[in-house]
CSV table of C-alpha atoms and ligand atoms in Angstrom, one decimal:
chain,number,residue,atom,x,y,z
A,1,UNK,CA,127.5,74.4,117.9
A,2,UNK,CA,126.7,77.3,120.2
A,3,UNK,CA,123.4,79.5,119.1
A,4,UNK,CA,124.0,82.4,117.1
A,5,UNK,CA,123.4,85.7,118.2
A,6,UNK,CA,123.5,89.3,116.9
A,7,UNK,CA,125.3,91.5,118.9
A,8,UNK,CA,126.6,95.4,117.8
A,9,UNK,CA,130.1,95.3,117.5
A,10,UNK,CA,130.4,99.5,116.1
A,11,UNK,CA,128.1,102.4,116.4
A,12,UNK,CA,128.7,106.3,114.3
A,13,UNK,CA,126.8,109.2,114.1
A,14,UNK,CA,126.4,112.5,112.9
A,15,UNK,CA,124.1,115.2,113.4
A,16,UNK,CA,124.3,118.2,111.2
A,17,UNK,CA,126.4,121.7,112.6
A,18,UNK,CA,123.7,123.8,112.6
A,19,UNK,CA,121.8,124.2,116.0
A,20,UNK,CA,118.3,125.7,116.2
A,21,UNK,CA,117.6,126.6,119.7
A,22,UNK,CA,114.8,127.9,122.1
A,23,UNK,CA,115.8,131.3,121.6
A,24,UNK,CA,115.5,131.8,117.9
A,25,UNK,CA,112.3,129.1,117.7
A,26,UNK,CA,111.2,132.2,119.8
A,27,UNK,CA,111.8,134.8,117.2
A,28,UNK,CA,109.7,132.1,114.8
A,29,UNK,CA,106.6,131.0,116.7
A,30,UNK,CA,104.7,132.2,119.8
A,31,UNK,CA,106.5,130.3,122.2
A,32,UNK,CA,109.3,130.3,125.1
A,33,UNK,CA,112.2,128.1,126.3
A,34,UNK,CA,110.3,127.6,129.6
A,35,UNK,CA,107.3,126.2,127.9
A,36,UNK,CA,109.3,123.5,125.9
A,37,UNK,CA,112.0,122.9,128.7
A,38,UNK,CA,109.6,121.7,131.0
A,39,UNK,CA,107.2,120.1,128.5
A,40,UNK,CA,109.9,118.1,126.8
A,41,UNK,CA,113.3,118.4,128.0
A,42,UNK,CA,114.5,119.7,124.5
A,43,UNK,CA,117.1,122.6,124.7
A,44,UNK,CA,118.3,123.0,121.2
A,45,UNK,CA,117.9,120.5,117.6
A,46,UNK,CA,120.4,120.4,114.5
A,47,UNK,CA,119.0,120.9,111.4
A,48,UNK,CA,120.7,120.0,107.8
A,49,UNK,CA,120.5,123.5,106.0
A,50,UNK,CA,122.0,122.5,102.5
A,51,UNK,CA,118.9,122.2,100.5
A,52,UNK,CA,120.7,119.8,98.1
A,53,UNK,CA,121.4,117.4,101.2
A,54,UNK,CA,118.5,114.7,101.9
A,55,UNK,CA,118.1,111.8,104.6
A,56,UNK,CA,121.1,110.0,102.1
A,57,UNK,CA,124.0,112.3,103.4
A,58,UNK,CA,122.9,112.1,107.3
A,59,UNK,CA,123.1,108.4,106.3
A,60,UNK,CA,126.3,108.2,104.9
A,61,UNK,CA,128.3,110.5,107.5
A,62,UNK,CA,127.1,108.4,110.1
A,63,UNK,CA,128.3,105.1,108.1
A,64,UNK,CA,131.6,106.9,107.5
A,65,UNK,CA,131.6,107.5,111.6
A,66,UNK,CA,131.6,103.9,111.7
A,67,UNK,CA,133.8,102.9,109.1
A,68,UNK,CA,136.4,105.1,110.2
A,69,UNK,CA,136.4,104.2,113.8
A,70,UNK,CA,136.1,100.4,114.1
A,71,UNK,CA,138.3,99.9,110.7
A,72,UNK,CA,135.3,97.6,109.0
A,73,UNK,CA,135.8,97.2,105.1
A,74,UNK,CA,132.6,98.4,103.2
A,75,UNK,CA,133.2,96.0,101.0
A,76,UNK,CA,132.4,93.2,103.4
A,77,UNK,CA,129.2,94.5,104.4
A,78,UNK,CA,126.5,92.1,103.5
A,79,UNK,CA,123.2,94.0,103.6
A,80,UNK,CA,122.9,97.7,104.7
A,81,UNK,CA,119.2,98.5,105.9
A,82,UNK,CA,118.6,102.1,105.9
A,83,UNK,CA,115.6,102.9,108.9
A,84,UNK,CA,114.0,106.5,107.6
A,85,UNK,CA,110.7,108.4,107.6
A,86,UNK,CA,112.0,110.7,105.4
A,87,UNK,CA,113.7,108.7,102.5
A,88,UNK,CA,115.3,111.1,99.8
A,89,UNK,CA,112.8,109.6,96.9
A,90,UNK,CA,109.7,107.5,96.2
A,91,UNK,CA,110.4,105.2,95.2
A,92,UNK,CA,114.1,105.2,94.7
A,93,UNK,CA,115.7,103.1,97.9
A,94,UNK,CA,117.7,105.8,99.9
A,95,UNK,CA,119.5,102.3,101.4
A,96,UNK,CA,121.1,101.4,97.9
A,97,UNK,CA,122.3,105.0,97.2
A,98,UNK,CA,124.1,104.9,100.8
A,99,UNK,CA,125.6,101.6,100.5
A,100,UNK,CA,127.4,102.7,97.1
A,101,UNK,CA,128.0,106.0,98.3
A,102,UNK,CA,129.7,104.1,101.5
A,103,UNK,CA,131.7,101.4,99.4
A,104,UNK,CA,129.4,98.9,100.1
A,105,UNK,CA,129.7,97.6,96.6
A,106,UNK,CA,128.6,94.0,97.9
A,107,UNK,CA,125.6,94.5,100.3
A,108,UNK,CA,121.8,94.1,98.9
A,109,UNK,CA,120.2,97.2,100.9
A,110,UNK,CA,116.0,98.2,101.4
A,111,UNK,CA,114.7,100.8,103.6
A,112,UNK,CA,112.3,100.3,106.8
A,113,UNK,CA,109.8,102.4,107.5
A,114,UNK,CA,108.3,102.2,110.9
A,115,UNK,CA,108.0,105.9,112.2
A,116,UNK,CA,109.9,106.5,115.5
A,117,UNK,CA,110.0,102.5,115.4
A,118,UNK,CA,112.2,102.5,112.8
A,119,UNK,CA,115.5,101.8,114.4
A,120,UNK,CA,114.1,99.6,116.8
A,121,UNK,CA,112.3,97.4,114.5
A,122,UNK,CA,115.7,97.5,112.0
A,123,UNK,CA,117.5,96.2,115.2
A,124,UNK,CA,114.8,92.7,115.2
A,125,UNK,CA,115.2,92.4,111.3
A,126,UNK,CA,119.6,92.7,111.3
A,127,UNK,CA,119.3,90.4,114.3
A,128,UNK,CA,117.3,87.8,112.4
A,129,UNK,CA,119.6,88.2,109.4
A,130,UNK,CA,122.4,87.6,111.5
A,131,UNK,CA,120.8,84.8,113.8
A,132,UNK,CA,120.1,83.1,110.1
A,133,UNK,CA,123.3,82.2,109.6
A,134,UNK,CA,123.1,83.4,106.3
A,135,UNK,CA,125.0,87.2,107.2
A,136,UNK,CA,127.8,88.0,108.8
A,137,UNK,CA,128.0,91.8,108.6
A,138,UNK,CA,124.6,94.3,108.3
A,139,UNK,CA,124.5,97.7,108.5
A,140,UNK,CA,121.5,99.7,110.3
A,141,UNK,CA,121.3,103.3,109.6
A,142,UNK,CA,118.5,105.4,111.4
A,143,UNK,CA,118.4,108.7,109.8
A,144,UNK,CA,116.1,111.2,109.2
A,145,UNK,CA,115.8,114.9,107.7
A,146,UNK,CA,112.6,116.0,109.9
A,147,UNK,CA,113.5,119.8,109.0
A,148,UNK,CA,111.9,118.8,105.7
A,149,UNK,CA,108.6,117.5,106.8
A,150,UNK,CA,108.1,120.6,109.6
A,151,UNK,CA,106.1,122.9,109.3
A,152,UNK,CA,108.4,126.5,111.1
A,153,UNK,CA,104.9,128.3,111.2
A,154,UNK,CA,103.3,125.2,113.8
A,155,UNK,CA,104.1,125.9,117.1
A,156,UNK,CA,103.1,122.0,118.0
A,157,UNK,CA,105.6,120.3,115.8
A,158,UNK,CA,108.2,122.5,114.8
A,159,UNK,CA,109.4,122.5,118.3
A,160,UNK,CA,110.0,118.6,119.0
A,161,UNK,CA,112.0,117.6,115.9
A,162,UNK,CA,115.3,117.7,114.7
A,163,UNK,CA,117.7,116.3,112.2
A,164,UNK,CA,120.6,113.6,112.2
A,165,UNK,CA,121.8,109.9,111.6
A,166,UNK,CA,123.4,106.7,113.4
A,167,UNK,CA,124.8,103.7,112.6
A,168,UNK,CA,125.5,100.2,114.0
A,169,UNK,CA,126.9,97.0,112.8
A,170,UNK,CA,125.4,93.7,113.8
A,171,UNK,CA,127.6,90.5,113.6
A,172,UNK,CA,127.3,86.9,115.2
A,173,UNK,CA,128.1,86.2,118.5
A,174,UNK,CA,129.1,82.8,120.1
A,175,UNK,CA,129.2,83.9,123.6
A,176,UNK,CA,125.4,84.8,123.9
A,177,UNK,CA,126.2,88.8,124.1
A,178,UNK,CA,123.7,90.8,121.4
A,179,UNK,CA,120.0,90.5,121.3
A,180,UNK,CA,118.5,88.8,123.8
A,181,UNK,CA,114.6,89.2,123.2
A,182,UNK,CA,111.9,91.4,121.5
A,183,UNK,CA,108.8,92.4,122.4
A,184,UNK,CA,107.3,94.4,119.1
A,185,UNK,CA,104.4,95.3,118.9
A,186,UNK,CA,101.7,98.2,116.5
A,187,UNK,CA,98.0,99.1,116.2
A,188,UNK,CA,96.7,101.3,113.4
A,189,UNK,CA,94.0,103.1,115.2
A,190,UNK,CA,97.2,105.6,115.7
A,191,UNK,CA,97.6,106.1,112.1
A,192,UNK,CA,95.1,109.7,112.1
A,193,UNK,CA,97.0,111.0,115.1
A,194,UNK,CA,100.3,111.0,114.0
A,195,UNK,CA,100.6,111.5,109.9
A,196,UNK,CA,101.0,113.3,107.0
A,197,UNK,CA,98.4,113.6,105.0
A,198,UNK,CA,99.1,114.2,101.7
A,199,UNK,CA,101.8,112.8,98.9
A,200,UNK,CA,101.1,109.6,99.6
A,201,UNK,CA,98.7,107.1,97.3
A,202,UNK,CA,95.5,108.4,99.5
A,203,UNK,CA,95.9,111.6,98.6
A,204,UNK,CA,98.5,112.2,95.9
A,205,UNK,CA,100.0,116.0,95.6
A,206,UNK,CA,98.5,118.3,93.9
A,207,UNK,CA,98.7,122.7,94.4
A,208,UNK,CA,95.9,122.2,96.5
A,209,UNK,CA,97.4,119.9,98.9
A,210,UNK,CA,100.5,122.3,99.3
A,211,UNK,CA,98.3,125.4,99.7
A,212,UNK,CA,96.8,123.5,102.5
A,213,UNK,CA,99.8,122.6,103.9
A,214,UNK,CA,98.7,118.9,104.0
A,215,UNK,CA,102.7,117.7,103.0
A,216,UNK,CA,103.9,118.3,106.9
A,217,UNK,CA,104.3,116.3,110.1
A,218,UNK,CA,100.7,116.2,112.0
A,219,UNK,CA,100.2,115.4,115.1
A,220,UNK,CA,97.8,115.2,118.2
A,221,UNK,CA,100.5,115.2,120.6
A,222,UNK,CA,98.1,114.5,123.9
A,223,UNK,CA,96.5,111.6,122.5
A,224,UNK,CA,100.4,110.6,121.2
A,225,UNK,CA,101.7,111.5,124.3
A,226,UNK,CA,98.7,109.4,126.1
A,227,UNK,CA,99.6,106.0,124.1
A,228,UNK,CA,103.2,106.8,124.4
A,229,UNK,CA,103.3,106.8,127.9
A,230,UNK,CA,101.4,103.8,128.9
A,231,UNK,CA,102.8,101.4,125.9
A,232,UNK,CA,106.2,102.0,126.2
A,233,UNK,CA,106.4,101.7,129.9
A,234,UNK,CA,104.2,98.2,129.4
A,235,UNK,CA,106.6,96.8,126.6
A,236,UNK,CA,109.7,97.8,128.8
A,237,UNK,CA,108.1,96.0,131.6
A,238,UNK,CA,106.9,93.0,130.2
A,239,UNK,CA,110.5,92.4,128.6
A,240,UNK,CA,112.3,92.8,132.4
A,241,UNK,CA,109.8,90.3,133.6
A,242,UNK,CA,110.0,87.6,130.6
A,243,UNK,CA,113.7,87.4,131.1
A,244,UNK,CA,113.6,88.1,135.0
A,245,UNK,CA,115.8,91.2,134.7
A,246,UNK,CA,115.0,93.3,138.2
A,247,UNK,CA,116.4,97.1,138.1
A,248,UNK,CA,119.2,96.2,138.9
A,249,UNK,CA,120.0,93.9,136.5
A,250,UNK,CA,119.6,96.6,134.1
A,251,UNK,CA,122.2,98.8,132.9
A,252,UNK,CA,121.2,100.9,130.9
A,253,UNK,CA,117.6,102.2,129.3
A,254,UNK,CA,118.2,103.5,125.6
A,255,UNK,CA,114.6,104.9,124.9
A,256,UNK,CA,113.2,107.0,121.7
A,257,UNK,CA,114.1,110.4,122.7
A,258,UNK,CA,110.6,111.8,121.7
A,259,UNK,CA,109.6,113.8,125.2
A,260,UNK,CA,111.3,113.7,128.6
A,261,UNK,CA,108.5,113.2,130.5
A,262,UNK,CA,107.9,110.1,128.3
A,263,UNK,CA,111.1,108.4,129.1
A,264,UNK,CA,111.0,109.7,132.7
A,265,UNK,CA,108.1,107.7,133.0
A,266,UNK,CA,109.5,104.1,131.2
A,267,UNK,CA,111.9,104.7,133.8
A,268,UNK,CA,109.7,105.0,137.2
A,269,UNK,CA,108.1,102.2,135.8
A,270,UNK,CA,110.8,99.6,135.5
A,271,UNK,CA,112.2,101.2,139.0
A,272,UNK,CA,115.0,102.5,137.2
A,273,UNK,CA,117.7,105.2,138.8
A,274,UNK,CA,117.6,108.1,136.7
A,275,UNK,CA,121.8,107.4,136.2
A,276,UNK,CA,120.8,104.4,133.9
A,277,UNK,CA,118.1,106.2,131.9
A,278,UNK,CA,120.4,107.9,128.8
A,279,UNK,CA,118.9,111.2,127.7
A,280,UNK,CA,120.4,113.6,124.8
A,281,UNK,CA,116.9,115.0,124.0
A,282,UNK,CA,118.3,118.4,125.1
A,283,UNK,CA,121.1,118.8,122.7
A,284,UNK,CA,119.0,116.9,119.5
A,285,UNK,CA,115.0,116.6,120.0
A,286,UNK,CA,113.4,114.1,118.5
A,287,UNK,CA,115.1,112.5,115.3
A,288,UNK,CA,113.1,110.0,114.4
A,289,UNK,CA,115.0,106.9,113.1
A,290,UNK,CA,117.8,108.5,114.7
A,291,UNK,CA,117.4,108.6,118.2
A,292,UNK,CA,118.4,105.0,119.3
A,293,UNK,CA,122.2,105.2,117.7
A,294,UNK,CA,122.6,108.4,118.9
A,295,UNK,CA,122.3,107.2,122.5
A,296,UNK,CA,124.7,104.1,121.5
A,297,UNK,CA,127.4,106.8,120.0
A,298,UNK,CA,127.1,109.4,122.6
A,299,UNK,CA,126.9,106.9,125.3
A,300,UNK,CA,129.3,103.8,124.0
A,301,UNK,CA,132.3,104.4,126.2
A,302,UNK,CA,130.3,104.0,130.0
A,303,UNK,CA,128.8,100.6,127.9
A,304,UNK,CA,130.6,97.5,129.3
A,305,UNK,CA,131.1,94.3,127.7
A,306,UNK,CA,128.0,91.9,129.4
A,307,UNK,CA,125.9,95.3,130.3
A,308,UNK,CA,122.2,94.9,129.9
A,309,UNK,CA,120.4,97.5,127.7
A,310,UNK,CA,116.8,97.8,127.1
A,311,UNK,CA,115.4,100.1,124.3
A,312,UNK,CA,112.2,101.2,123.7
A,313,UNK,CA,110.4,103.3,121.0
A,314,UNK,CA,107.3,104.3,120.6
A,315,UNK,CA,106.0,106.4,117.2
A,316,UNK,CA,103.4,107.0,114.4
A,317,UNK,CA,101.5,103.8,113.2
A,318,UNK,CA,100.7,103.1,115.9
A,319,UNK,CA,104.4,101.0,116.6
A,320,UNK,CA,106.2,100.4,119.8
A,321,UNK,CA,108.2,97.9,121.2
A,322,UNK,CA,111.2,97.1,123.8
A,323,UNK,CA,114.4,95.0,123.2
A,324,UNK,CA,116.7,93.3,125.3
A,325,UNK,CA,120.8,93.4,124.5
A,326,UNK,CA,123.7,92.6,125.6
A,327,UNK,CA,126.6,94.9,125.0
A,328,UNK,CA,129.3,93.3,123.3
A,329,UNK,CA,132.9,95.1,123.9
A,330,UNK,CA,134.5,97.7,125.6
A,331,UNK,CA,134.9,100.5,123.7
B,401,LIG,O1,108.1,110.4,118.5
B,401,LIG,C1,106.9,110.0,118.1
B,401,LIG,C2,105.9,110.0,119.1
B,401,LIG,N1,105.6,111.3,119.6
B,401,LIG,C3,105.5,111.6,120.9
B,401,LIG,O2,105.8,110.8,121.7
B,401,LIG,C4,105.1,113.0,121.3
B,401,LIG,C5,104.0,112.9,122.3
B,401,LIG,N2,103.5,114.2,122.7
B,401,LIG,C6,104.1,115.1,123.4
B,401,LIG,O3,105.3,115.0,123.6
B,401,LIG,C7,103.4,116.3,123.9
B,401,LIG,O4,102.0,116.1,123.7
B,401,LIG,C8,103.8,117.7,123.2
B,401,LIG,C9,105.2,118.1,123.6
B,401,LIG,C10,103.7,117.6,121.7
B,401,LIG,C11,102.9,118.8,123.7
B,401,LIG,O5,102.9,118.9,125.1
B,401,LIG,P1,101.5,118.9,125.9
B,401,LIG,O6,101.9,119.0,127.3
B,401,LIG,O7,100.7,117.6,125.5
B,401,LIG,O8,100.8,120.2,125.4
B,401,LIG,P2,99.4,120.4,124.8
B,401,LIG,O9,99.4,120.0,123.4
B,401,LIG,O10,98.4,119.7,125.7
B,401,LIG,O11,99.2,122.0,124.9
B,401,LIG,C12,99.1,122.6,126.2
B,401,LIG,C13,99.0,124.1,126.0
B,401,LIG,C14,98.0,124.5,125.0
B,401,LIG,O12,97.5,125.7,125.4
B,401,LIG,P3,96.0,125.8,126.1
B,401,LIG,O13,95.1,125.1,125.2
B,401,LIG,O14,96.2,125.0,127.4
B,401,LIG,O15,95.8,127.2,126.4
B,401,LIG,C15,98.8,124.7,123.7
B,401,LIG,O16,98.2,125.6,122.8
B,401,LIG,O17,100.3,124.6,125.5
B,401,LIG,C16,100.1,125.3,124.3
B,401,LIG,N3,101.2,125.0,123.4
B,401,LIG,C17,102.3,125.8,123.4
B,401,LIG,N4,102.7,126.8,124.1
B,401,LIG,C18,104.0,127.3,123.9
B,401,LIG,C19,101.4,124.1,122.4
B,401,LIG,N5,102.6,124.1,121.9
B,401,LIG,C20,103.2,125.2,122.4
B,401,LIG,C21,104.5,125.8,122.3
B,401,LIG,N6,104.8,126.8,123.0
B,401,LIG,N7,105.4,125.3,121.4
């Protein structure tokens, strides 16, 4: 019998309608487009208004994006894993609400938190699921509500992020399409320079710790920036030399959408043209879990059946890694 491998087989999205640009962050916080154009690429980010609406609903729409388009039954799902920083509850999985909101009455479903690793470290766990033999359908949603974690009075944070979800389904494949290899790595020295503070068991919420604003996204984005940089473009690397992939080889580099200059760099480094690197960082910022499936949905009709992908992510923890995949259909 021929190895098993995972390989996507249907991606969805959805990003919220409201779109916070340059312009109005502007009228908010002493800053310009020029500044944020040129230090991160971003043009404009949606954000989920409804404050009745968590992480869940980005979660589901994107699901239903899915569902919808490749004609999966929910019901067939095995195991849905729900990737999020910003889960709707303690506690509470977000993943299990989704997967009976979505009809996926039969799946067992936990949520993986990894940062801006999320998604990429879902895609190793829904591949191992699959390559098990035990599964024949997962679910990986990367979602997250960053609007409610910003602080819209910090110039250094409230700039980058942005809300919205994505989906992909991971089934076996017997022709050796799907995921290739991994290279996943993380190092907790990062964990003061990229955090929140306060809610968690270290320092559990009290009025003090929302006076002192200690409940939003911090971050020291030069010494992020600084890690980002080098480790992604090393993981990316490594992963094209382990499986002798040269640039052009590659198809296509699907990398956390976190700062232009970031991915511009991954790029240079594997000796990439810029027509393979896919970039929506303009239209969405940085969303987190979301990022990866984004690029699949906004990209999946240049993708060709056989086309190599790399991804790479790098986020809060420290966590980073690369992974190699073969695209599976022609959409
Ligand atoms: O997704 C998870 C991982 N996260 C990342 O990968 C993010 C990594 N970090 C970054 O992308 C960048 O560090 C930022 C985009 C966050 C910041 O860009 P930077 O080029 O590192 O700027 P900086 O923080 O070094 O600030 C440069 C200057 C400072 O002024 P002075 O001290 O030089 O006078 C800041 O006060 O720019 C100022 N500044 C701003 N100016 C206008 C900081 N934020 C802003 C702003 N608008 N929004």
């Amino acid at each position: 019998m021929s190895k098993i491998t995972a390989a996507i087989t249907a991606v969805g999205a959805y990003v919220p309608e409201y779109v916070l640009t340059n312009e109005i962050l502007e009228t908010m916080v002493e800053t310009n487009d020029e500044w944020i154009t040129t230090r991160t690429g971003i043009k404009e980010r949606r954000i989920l208004k409804d404050p009745d609406k968590g992480t869940s609903y980005l979660g589901i729409k994107a699901a239903e994006d899915l569902i919808n388009k490749s004609g999966v039954d929910p019901s067939e799902i095995d195991m849905v894993i729900m990737a999020t920083a910003t889960p709707d509850l303690l506690v509470a999985s977000t993943a299990s609400y989704v997967a009976t909101k979505i009809g996926a009455t039969n799946a067992f479903s936990y949520d993986l938190q990894a940062a801006c690793s999320s998604f990429l470290y879902g895609m190793s766990t829904a591949s191992a699921y699959i390559a098990s033999g035990k599964y024949k359908k997962v679910l990986l949603i990367g979602a997250d509500k960053m609007s409610s974690i910003i602080d819209y009075t910090d110039r250094a944070t409230c700039i980058i992020f942005g809300d919205g979800g994505g989906a992909a389904l991971f089934e076996p494949n017997e022709e050796g399409l799907g995921l290739q290899d991994e290279y996943l790595r993380s190092d907790g020295v990062g964990r003061d320079f990229l955090r929140i503070e306060g809610g968690g068991s270290l320092m559990p919420p009290t009025a003090e710790t929302v006076a002192n604003k200690k409940h939003f996204v911090y971050q020291d984005g030069k010494t992020v920036f600084k890690f980002a940089v080098s480790n992604m473009a090393d993981v990316s690397e490594r992963i094209m030399q382990r499986n002798n992939l040269s640039h052009d080889d590659v198809s296509w580099l699907v990398a956390h959408q976190a700062n232009k200059r970031i991915i511009d760099a991954t790029a240079r480094r594997m000796q990439l043209d810029d027509s393979k690197v896919l970039m929506n960082i303009q239209r969405y910022g940085n969303t987190t879990s979301a990022t990866l499936p984004l690029l699949l949905n906004d990209f999946e009709k240049r993708f060709k059946k056989g086309d190599n992908l790399i991804f790479a992510a790098f986020g809060g923890g420290f966590t980073w890694g690369s992974i190699y995949l073969k695209w599976a259909y022609n959409a």
